Short mmCIF file of C-alpha atoms and ligand atoms in Angstrom, two decimals:
data_model
loop_
_atom_site.label_atom_id
_atom_site.label_comp_id
_atom_site.label_asym_id
_atom_site.label_seq_id
_atom_site.Cartn_x
_atom_site.Cartn_y
_atom_site.Cartn_z
CA UNK A 1 0.01 -0.08 0.02
CA UNK A 2 1.39 3.35 -1.05
CA UNK A 3 0.45 7.06 -0.67
CA UNK A 4 -0.07 8.51 -4.08
CA UNK A 5 -0.77 12.05 -5.07
CA UNK A 6 -2.62 12.46 -8.42
CA UNK A 7 -3.09 15.81 -10.06
CA UNK A 8 -5.48 16.32 -12.98
CA UNK A 9 -5.11 19.34 -15.19
CA UNK A 10 -7.78 21.57 -16.84
CA UNK A 11 -8.50 19.45 -19.86
CA UNK A 12 -8.68 16.30 -17.77
CA UNK A 13 -11.46 17.72 -15.73
CA UNK A 14 -12.90 19.87 -18.66
CA UNK A 15 -16.38 18.53 -18.54
CA UNK A 16 -18.74 16.46 -16.25
CA UNK A 17 -17.99 13.46 -18.51
CA UNK A 18 -14.26 14.03 -17.91
CA UNK A 19 -14.63 14.34 -14.15
CA UNK A 20 -16.57 11.05 -13.97
CA UNK A 21 -13.62 9.46 -15.87
CA UNK A 22 -11.21 10.93 -13.55
CA UNK A 23 -13.17 9.59 -10.63
CA UNK A 24 -13.02 6.08 -12.12
CA UNK A 25 -9.26 6.32 -12.32
CA UNK A 26 -9.00 7.56 -8.78
CA UNK A 27 -11.34 4.84 -7.62
CA UNK A 28 -9.14 2.18 -9.25
CA UNK A 29 -6.02 3.50 -7.46
CA UNK A 30 -7.94 3.66 -4.10
CA UNK A 31 -9.39 0.12 -4.67
CA UNK A 32 -5.90 -1.25 -5.26
CA UNK A 33 -5.32 -0.33 -1.59
CA UNK A 34 -3.46 2.84 -1.90
CA UNK A 35 -4.02 6.11 0.06
CA UNK A 36 -4.95 8.78 -2.46
CA UNK A 37 -4.73 12.61 -2.32
CA UNK A 38 -6.05 14.26 -5.58
CA UNK A 39 -5.30 17.72 -6.76
CA UNK A 40 -7.54 19.36 -9.36
CA UNK A 41 -7.16 22.27 -11.61
CA UNK A 42 -10.17 24.41 -12.82
CA UNK A 43 -12.10 23.14 -15.79
CA UNK A 44 -10.33 23.85 -19.08
CA UNK A 45 -10.64 27.50 -20.04
CA UNK A 46 -12.22 28.60 -16.71
CA UNK A 47 -9.10 30.45 -15.31
CA UNK A 48 -8.71 32.34 -18.65
CA UNK A 49 -12.45 33.23 -18.46
CA UNK A 50 -12.16 34.59 -14.92
CA UNK A 51 -9.08 36.60 -15.78
CA UNK A 52 -10.71 38.17 -18.83
CA UNK A 53 -13.71 39.16 -16.66
CA UNK A 54 -11.30 40.93 -14.42
CA UNK A 55 -9.73 42.69 -17.34
CA UNK A 56 -13.14 43.84 -18.45
CA UNK A 57 -13.34 45.72 -15.34
CA UNK A 58 -9.86 47.22 -15.32
CA UNK A 59 -6.54 46.94 -17.13
CA UNK A 60 -4.57 46.14 -14.08
CA UNK A 61 -6.88 44.36 -11.57
CA UNK A 62 -6.22 44.70 -7.85
CA UNK A 63 -4.11 41.61 -7.01
CA UNK A 64 -5.90 40.71 -3.84
CA UNK A 65 -9.28 40.67 -5.53
CA UNK A 66 -7.75 38.90 -8.64
CA UNK A 67 -6.72 36.02 -6.40
CA UNK A 68 -10.02 35.62 -4.75
CA UNK A 69 -11.61 35.61 -8.16
CA UNK A 70 -9.34 33.18 -10.08
CA UNK A 71 -9.07 30.71 -7.16
CA UNK A 72 -12.82 30.05 -7.60
CA UNK A 73 -12.15 27.80 -10.65
CA UNK A 74 -10.54 25.00 -8.64
CA UNK A 75 -13.16 25.46 -5.83
CA UNK A 76 -15.74 24.11 -8.40
CA UNK A 77 -13.88 21.05 -9.62
CA UNK A 78 -12.78 19.75 -6.19
CA UNK A 79 -16.25 19.13 -4.81
CA UNK A 80 -17.51 17.79 -8.21
CA UNK A 81 -14.81 15.24 -8.21
CA UNK A 82 -15.50 14.33 -4.63
CA UNK A 83 -19.14 13.87 -5.45
CA UNK A 84 -18.33 11.72 -8.55
CA UNK A 85 -16.13 9.51 -6.25
CA UNK A 86 -18.89 9.18 -3.65
CA UNK A 87 -21.21 8.04 -6.34
CA UNK A 88 -18.81 5.26 -7.19
CA UNK A 89 -18.90 4.15 -3.54
CA UNK A 90 -15.49 5.84 -2.60
CA UNK A 91 -15.38 7.80 0.51
CA UNK A 92 -14.10 11.16 -0.39
CA UNK A 93 -13.91 14.79 0.83
CA UNK A 94 -12.74 17.97 -0.93
CA UNK A 95 -10.92 20.81 0.60
CA UNK A 96 -9.85 24.31 -0.66
CA UNK A 97 -6.55 25.88 0.22
CA UNK A 98 -7.30 27.52 3.59
CA UNK A 99 -9.07 24.48 4.98
CA UNK A 100 -5.99 22.33 4.80
CA UNK A 101 -3.53 25.06 5.91
CA UNK A 102 -1.66 25.49 2.70
CA UNK A 103 0.32 28.65 3.61
CA UNK A 104 2.06 30.91 1.09
CA UNK A 105 3.98 34.17 1.26
CA UNK A 106 2.10 37.36 0.35
CA UNK A 107 3.07 37.60 -3.32
CA UNK A 108 -0.39 37.78 -4.77
CA UNK A 109 -0.87 36.15 -8.26
CA UNK A 110 2.44 34.25 -7.89
CA UNK A 111 2.70 33.16 -4.25
CA UNK A 112 5.23 30.54 -3.01
CA UNK A 113 4.25 27.90 -0.64
CA UNK A 114 5.94 28.24 2.68
CA UNK A 115 4.24 25.63 4.83
CA UNK A 116 1.61 22.94 4.56
CA UNK A 117 -0.18 21.64 7.63
CA UNK A 118 -0.75 17.90 7.04
CA UNK A 119 -2.79 17.09 10.11
CA UNK A 120 -6.09 17.42 8.55
CA UNK A 121 -5.22 15.46 5.39
CA UNK A 122 -3.59 12.65 7.45
CA UNK A 123 -6.66 12.36 9.65
CA UNK A 124 -8.99 11.99 6.66
CA UNK A 125 -6.61 9.55 4.94
CA UNK A 126 -6.55 7.45 8.11
CA UNK A 127 -10.31 7.42 8.15
CA UNK A 128 -10.13 5.90 4.65
CA UNK A 129 -11.13 8.86 2.69
CA UNK A 130 -9.72 10.10 -0.72
CA UNK A 131 -8.71 13.71 -0.11
CA UNK A 132 -9.43 16.08 -3.10
CA UNK A 133 -7.56 19.29 -2.98
CA UNK A 134 -8.32 22.47 -4.93
CA UNK A 135 -4.94 23.29 -6.62
CA UNK A 136 -3.44 26.60 -7.48
CA UNK A 137 -4.42 28.34 -4.21
CA UNK A 138 -3.19 29.10 -0.69
CA UNK A 139 -3.50 31.44 2.24
CA UNK A 140 -1.20 33.86 3.90
CA UNK A 141 -0.64 34.16 7.69
CA UNK A 142 -3.28 37.03 7.50
CA UNK A 143 -5.80 34.75 6.06
CA UNK A 144 -5.63 36.32 2.64
CA UNK A 145 -6.24 34.03 -0.39
CA UNK A 146 -3.35 33.73 -2.81
CA UNK A 147 -2.72 31.87 -6.13
CA UNK A 148 0.47 30.16 -7.23
CA UNK A 149 0.84 31.49 -10.81
CA UNK A 150 -0.47 29.92 -13.96
CA UNK A 151 0.01 26.11 -13.96
CA UNK A 152 0.17 26.28 -10.11
CA UNK A 153 -1.91 23.23 -9.54
CA UNK A 154 1.32 21.19 -10.44
CA UNK A 155 3.08 22.85 -7.49
CA UNK A 156 0.24 22.25 -5.19
CA UNK A 157 0.50 18.49 -6.04
CA UNK A 158 4.28 18.18 -5.64
CA UNK A 159 4.41 20.24 -2.55
CA UNK A 160 1.71 18.07 -1.04
CA UNK A 161 3.48 14.96 -2.11
CA UNK A 162 6.66 16.18 -0.45
CA UNK A 163 4.84 17.37 2.79
CA UNK A 164 3.02 14.04 3.16
CA UNK A 165 6.02 11.96 2.17
CA UNK A 166 4.15 10.42 -0.72
CA UNK A 167 5.69 7.57 -2.61
CA UNK A 168 4.77 9.07 -6.02
CA UNK A 169 3.23 12.26 -7.53
CA UNK A 170 1.36 11.52 -10.82
CA UNK A 171 0.73 14.54 -13.01
CA UNK A 172 -2.25 13.60 -15.41
CA UNK A 173 -2.57 15.84 -18.36
CA UNK A 174 -3.61 15.74 -22.00
CA UNK A 175 -0.37 14.50 -23.54
CA UNK A 176 1.32 11.13 -22.73
CA UNK A 177 4.43 12.57 -21.02
CA UNK A 178 7.32 14.85 -21.36
CA UNK A 179 8.39 15.04 -25.07
CA UNK A 180 11.52 16.40 -26.73
CA UNK A 181 9.25 19.43 -27.65
CA UNK A 182 5.60 20.26 -27.48
CA UNK A 183 3.89 17.41 -29.32
CA UNK A 184 0.97 19.61 -30.15
CA UNK A 185 3.03 21.74 -32.48
CA UNK A 186 5.75 19.25 -33.67
CA UNK A 187 4.46 15.93 -34.78
CA UNK A 188 7.91 14.47 -34.69
CA UNK A 189 8.31 15.18 -30.95
CA UNK A 190 9.48 12.05 -29.02
CA UNK A 191 8.21 10.96 -25.65
CA UNK A 192 10.90 10.48 -23.06
CA UNK A 193 10.81 7.50 -20.57
CA UNK A 194 12.78 9.51 -18.06
CA UNK A 195 14.04 13.03 -17.62
CA UNK A 196 16.31 14.44 -14.90
CA UNK A 197 15.14 17.16 -12.55
CA UNK A 198 17.69 19.59 -13.94
CA UNK A 199 16.66 19.17 -17.56
CA UNK A 200 12.99 19.30 -16.70
CA UNK A 201 13.65 22.48 -14.64
CA UNK A 202 15.24 24.12 -17.66
CA UNK A 203 12.50 22.98 -20.04
CA UNK A 204 9.76 24.18 -17.76
CA UNK A 205 11.33 27.54 -17.01
CA UNK A 206 11.84 28.14 -20.73
CA UNK A 207 8.18 27.52 -21.52
CA UNK A 208 7.35 23.83 -21.53
CA UNK A 209 4.13 24.28 -19.57
CA UNK A 210 3.57 20.53 -19.11
CA UNK A 211 5.09 21.19 -15.52
CA UNK A 212 5.11 24.45 -13.70
CA UNK A 213 8.76 25.39 -12.97
CA UNK A 214 8.18 25.76 -9.28
CA UNK A 215 6.89 22.25 -9.06
CA UNK A 216 10.01 20.86 -10.58
CA UNK A 217 12.15 22.97 -8.06
CA UNK A 218 10.22 21.36 -5.13
CA UNK A 219 10.43 17.89 -6.74
CA UNK A 220 14.20 18.32 -7.07
CA UNK A 221 14.78 19.84 -3.72
CA UNK A 222 12.91 17.12 -1.77
CA UNK A 223 13.57 14.23 -4.17
CA UNK A 224 9.76 13.72 -5.12
CA UNK A 225 9.42 11.17 -7.85
CA UNK A 226 7.05 12.77 -10.48
CA UNK A 227 5.38 10.85 -13.25
CA UNK A 228 3.72 12.75 -16.16
CA UNK A 229 1.11 10.80 -17.95
CA UNK A 230 -2.18 10.99 -19.86
CA UNK A 231 -5.49 10.96 -18.25
CA UNK A 232 -7.05 10.04 -21.66
CA UNK A 233 -5.18 6.88 -22.57
CA UNK A 234 -3.35 4.22 -20.45
CA UNK A 235 0.19 4.54 -21.63
CA UNK A 236 3.54 4.76 -19.88
CA UNK A 237 4.32 8.30 -19.05
CA UNK A 238 7.63 10.11 -18.24
CA UNK A 239 9.40 9.83 -14.97
CA UNK A 240 11.00 13.03 -13.67
CA UNK A 241 13.79 11.80 -11.33
CA UNK A 242 17.46 12.05 -10.25
CA UNK A 243 19.96 11.82 -13.15
CA UNK A 244 21.13 8.25 -13.58
CA UNK A 245 23.34 6.14 -15.76
CA UNK A 246 20.47 4.85 -17.87
CA UNK A 247 19.47 8.28 -19.03
CA UNK A 248 20.44 9.32 -22.47
CA UNK A 249 23.68 11.45 -22.29
CA UNK A 250 22.89 14.14 -24.77
CA UNK A 251 24.07 17.52 -25.95
CA UNK A 252 20.54 18.82 -26.76
CA UNK A 253 17.63 17.38 -24.95
CA UNK A 254 14.75 19.51 -26.01
CA UNK A 255 13.27 22.53 -27.71
CA UNK A 256 10.97 24.95 -25.97
CA UNK A 257 8.93 28.00 -26.74
CA UNK A 258 7.29 30.71 -24.70
CA UNK A 259 4.67 32.95 -26.29
CA UNK A 260 3.85 34.34 -22.87
CA UNK A 261 6.37 37.20 -22.79
CA UNK A 262 6.26 40.78 -24.06
CA UNK A 263 9.06 43.01 -24.98
CA UNK A 264 9.60 46.59 -23.64
CA UNK A 265 12.16 48.93 -24.98
CA UNK A 266 13.16 52.17 -23.46
CA UNK A 267 15.00 54.41 -25.91
CA UNK A 268 17.72 57.10 -25.46
CA UNK A 269 18.21 56.43 -21.72
CA UNK A 270 21.02 58.76 -20.47
CA UNK A 271 23.97 56.42 -20.06
CA UNK A 272 25.20 56.83 -16.56
CA UNK A 273 25.95 54.57 -13.56
CA UNK A 274 22.89 53.51 -11.63
CA UNK A 275 20.52 53.86 -14.57
CA UNK A 276 19.70 50.08 -14.79
CA UNK A 277 19.06 49.91 -11.13
CA UNK A 278 16.88 52.96 -11.38
CA UNK A 279 14.80 51.33 -14.33
CA UNK A 280 14.61 47.73 -12.85
CA UNK A 281 14.50 48.54 -9.12
CA UNK A 282 10.74 49.61 -9.19
CA UNK A 283 9.78 46.52 -11.23
CA UNK A 284 11.49 44.21 -8.56
CA UNK A 285 9.77 46.07 -5.74
CA UNK A 286 6.45 45.12 -7.41
CA UNK A 287 7.36 41.52 -7.78
CA UNK A 288 7.83 41.61 -11.54
CA UNK A 289 10.34 39.29 -12.92
CA UNK A 290 12.39 40.62 -15.85
CA UNK A 291 13.73 37.84 -18.14
CA UNK A 292 16.09 38.83 -20.96
CA UNK A 293 17.74 42.25 -20.92
CA UNK A 294 19.72 43.91 -23.70
CA UNK A 295 21.53 47.20 -23.40
CA UNK A 296 22.91 48.67 -26.62
CA UNK A 297 26.30 50.31 -26.87
CA UNK A 298 25.99 53.98 -26.20
CA UNK A 299 27.35 56.48 -28.85
CA UNK A 300 26.39 59.89 -27.66
CA UNK A 301 25.82 59.44 -23.95
CA UNK A 302 22.55 57.65 -24.54
CA UNK A 303 21.59 53.94 -24.69
CA UNK A 304 18.57 51.74 -25.56
CA UNK A 305 17.46 49.15 -23.02
CA UNK A 306 15.15 46.24 -24.11
CA UNK A 307 13.82 43.60 -21.82
CA UNK A 308 11.15 41.01 -21.53
CA UNK A 309 8.46 40.39 -18.87
CA UNK A 310 5.66 37.85 -18.73
CA UNK A 311 2.32 38.89 -20.44
CA UNK A 312 0.57 38.68 -16.92
CA UNK A 313 2.89 41.41 -15.67
CA UNK A 314 3.03 43.40 -18.88
CA UNK A 315 0.47 46.18 -18.24
CA UNK A 316 1.74 46.67 -14.68
CA UNK A 317 5.39 46.73 -16.00
CA UNK A 318 4.61 49.12 -18.77
CA UNK A 319 2.88 51.54 -16.39
CA UNK A 320 5.89 51.46 -14.04
CA UNK A 321 8.53 51.84 -16.78
CA UNK A 322 6.66 54.69 -18.40
CA UNK A 323 6.78 56.51 -15.13
CA UNK A 324 10.45 55.80 -14.52
CA UNK A 325 11.31 56.70 -18.07
CA UNK A 326 9.88 60.11 -17.55
CA UNK A 327 11.81 60.68 -14.39
CA UNK A 328 15.16 59.58 -15.88
CA UNK A 329 14.69 61.58 -19.13
CA UNK A 330 14.50 58.72 -21.54
CA UNK A 331 12.98 59.45 -25.12
CA UNK A 332 10.33 56.71 -25.40
CA UNK A 333 8.91 53.39 -24.22
CA UNK A 334 8.02 50.92 -26.98
CA UNK A 335 6.16 47.70 -26.39
CA UNK A 336 5.80 44.47 -28.42
CA UNK A 337 3.58 41.65 -27.25
CA UNK A 338 3.84 39.61 -30.50
CA UNK A 339 7.05 37.88 -29.60
CA UNK A 340 8.14 34.35 -28.74
CA UNK A 341 11.25 33.02 -27.12
CA UNK A 342 12.52 29.74 -28.57
CA UNK A 343 15.16 27.86 -26.71
CA UNK A 344 17.48 24.88 -27.20
CA UNK A 345 18.09 23.14 -23.88
CA UNK A 346 20.60 20.45 -22.90
CA UNK A 347 22.98 19.86 -19.97
CA UNK A 348 25.51 18.38 -22.44
CA UNK A 349 26.13 22.00 -23.66
CA UNK A 350 28.22 22.62 -20.70
CA UNK A 351 31.10 20.96 -22.26
CA UNK A 352 30.36 21.54 -25.92
CA UNK A 353 30.53 24.50 -28.30
CA UNK A 354 28.83 25.09 -31.58
CA UNK A 355 25.19 24.63 -30.60
CA UNK A 356 24.55 28.38 -30.74
CA UNK A 357 25.99 28.66 -34.21
CA UNK A 358 23.98 25.69 -35.47
CA UNK A 359 20.83 27.20 -33.92
CA UNK A 360 21.36 30.71 -35.54
CA UNK A 361 22.09 29.04 -38.86
CA UNK A 362 18.75 26.98 -38.72
CA UNK A 363 16.88 29.97 -38.03
CA UNK A 364 18.55 32.04 -40.75
CA UNK A 365 17.76 29.32 -43.29
CA UNK A 366 14.12 29.82 -42.60
CA UNK A 367 14.49 33.58 -42.83
CA UNK A 368 13.54 34.03 -39.21
CA UNK A 369 14.91 37.21 -37.62
CA UNK A 370 16.44 37.03 -34.23
CA UNK A 371 15.65 40.01 -31.97
CA UNK A 372 17.35 39.06 -28.71
CA UNK A 373 19.64 36.32 -27.62
CA UNK A 374 20.62 34.93 -24.22
CA UNK A 375 22.67 32.00 -23.24
CA UNK A 376 23.57 30.03 -20.10
CA UNK A 377 25.75 26.95 -19.94
CA UNK A 378 22.75 24.70 -20.57
CA UNK A 379 20.53 26.73 -22.94
CA UNK A 380 20.46 29.13 -25.73
CA UNK A 381 17.32 31.35 -26.25
CA UNK A 382 16.28 33.56 -29.03
CA UNK A 383 13.44 36.07 -29.17
CA UNK A 384 11.68 36.03 -32.58
CA UNK A 385 8.39 37.18 -34.10
CA UNK A 386 5.56 35.06 -32.58
CA UNK A 387 4.21 34.19 -35.98
CA UNK A 388 7.32 32.00 -36.67
CA UNK A 389 7.15 30.09 -33.44
CA UNK A 390 5.97 26.73 -34.80
CA UNK A 391 8.29 26.98 -37.72
CA UNK A 392 11.23 27.75 -35.49
CA UNK A 393 10.41 24.86 -33.11
CA UNK A 394 10.03 22.28 -35.92
CA UNK A 395 13.25 23.43 -37.68
CA UNK A 396 15.24 23.26 -34.48
CA UNK A 397 13.82 19.93 -33.55
CA UNK A 398 14.88 18.60 -36.99
CA UNK A 399 18.37 20.25 -36.80
CA UNK A 400 19.23 18.61 -33.61
CA UNK A 401 17.59 15.27 -34.75
CA UNK A 402 15.59 15.06 -31.53
CA UNK A 403 12.97 12.69 -33.18
CA UNK A 404 15.56 9.82 -33.25
CA UNK A 405 15.35 7.27 -30.53
CA UNK A 406 18.56 7.59 -28.72
CA UNK A 407 19.54 9.96 -31.55
CA UNK A 408 19.64 13.11 -29.59
CA UNK A 409 23.11 14.19 -30.43
CA UNK A 410 25.37 11.95 -28.12
CA UNK A 411 27.56 13.55 -25.63
CA UNK A 412 31.01 11.99 -25.53
CA UNK A 413 31.42 9.90 -22.39
P1 LIG B 1 -2.78 20.67 -17.70
O1 LIG B 1 -4.07 21.48 -17.96
O2 LIG B 1 -2.99 19.23 -17.67
O3 LIG B 1 -1.97 21.29 -16.58
P2 LIG B 1 -1.07 22.14 -19.53
O4 LIG B 1 -1.74 22.66 -20.71
O5 LIG B 1 -0.64 23.01 -18.46
O6 LIG B 1 -1.98 20.86 -18.98
O7 LIG B 1 0.27 21.36 -20.04
C1 LIG B 1 0.21 20.28 -21.04
C2 LIG B 1 0.61 20.91 -22.28
O8 LIG B 1 1.98 21.15 -22.37
C3 LIG B 1 0.42 19.91 -23.53
O9 LIG B 1 -0.72 19.92 -24.00
C4 LIG B 1 1.50 20.51 -24.47
O10 LIG B 1 0.83 21.25 -25.51
C5 LIG B 1 2.50 21.32 -23.65
N1 LIG B 1 3.75 21.12 -23.75
C6 LIG B 1 4.78 22.00 -23.98
N2 LIG B 1 6.03 21.49 -24.06
C7 LIG B 1 5.79 20.16 -23.86
C8 LIG B 1 6.73 19.04 -23.83
N3 LIG B 1 8.10 19.22 -23.94
N4 LIG B 1 6.22 17.82 -23.53
C9 LIG B 1 4.83 17.60 -23.30
N5 LIG B 1 3.97 18.67 -23.36
C10 LIG B 1 4.35 19.91 -23.62
N1 LIG B 2 -6.18 26.81 -13.23
C1 LIG B 2 -4.84 27.31 -13.11
C2 LIG B 2 -4.34 27.79 -14.52
O1 LIG B 2 -4.98 27.62 -15.43
C3 LIG B 2 -3.88 26.49 -12.45
C4 LIG B 2 -3.53 25.14 -13.09
O2 LIG B 2 -4.34 24.74 -13.97
O3 LIG B 2 -2.55 24.57 -12.78
O4 LIG B 2 -3.33 28.31 -14.59
MG1 LIG B 3 -0.73 22.89 -16.45
#
């Protein structure tokens, strides 16, 4: 008998029919003799719908109210699933964040989990109930409702698995596992049997939304084995785990894209010490993460600064930057939301060169212009026009031969 956490994403609970199917799967796991904690997302499209309602009221919604609003999506699916389980004869109880004491910091809209009280869940499990938890939400010490950022139910699930010492955390979604790239835009994408925490972390943070980045961080830190698999078909999934000998040793392990960023340029910024701090300080104070930054060489005492932020933070960031630009005497602030970041990821890049050149050549062959570049020792990212995203991903996947079984370019041992 094991303790298993099962998380079901939006599409997996997208209709009453689907919720009943999920209940059958959970019931099977329970009947096999396991203790089961289930984490659910909102029904597909519901979180987007709630966010757009907020934006119909105002451009930059108050974050406290936003969290109360968007957390309701999960509050619907949790009791529905508990009801479906009960109608199958399975004892079940649903809970929303505050009831189980899932505490977060105060960073509304992207809060981090700081503590989970497990007493209530353990008591319910010991009494034989399946515990169904509404994902994505938590509570601050002041009893304010928070949410964990888009895709945050993954993090609820992995954090619960860690806090409860679960044997496995299963992430059920609408694809069969983690692929070399998004299988929905690249038909040649290949499902991986296993992936290391580090590679998964990099893929997630660069846009593979199959797992929220924070969930992988927690899984890695506490050694939670995570299995990503389909809720639609019975097929082996992908195990996210510690790096081991059996894993493919490769140069490039995947291609990712992120269409969820926007670019902001501040032109003719007076080029003097402290100006970057002046520009980015107010963004940091408001919890806005800046991703890529480019500063052009100054010719006449002025410089152009370009950077990217997530689309969720875009309006807020733009308002703040316009204010700062005025104060520091910059010329203009130009925004572009039609961009995408495509990245090539692989831990093997640490010891090899030439990947960047190969990537740039591949994009050039397709006539795709690169607007920004950033590199780390295990990834290369390029910002391009969003309309070329799919083409870029497929081209890069082909270029690095990721479709071949064991054919991801071999690293020398
Ligand atoms: P859920 O609602 O179950 O949380 P998400 O939409 O958040 O599902 O994540 C699953 C989606 O992630 C897939 O439908 C797929 O389009 C996308 N995806 C992006 N990159 C990858 C990848 N490398 N492997 C698998 N899926 C990926
Ligand atoms: N419902 C939330 C979202 O759509 C959280 C999640 O699904 O993981 O982002
Ligand atoms: Mg998700």
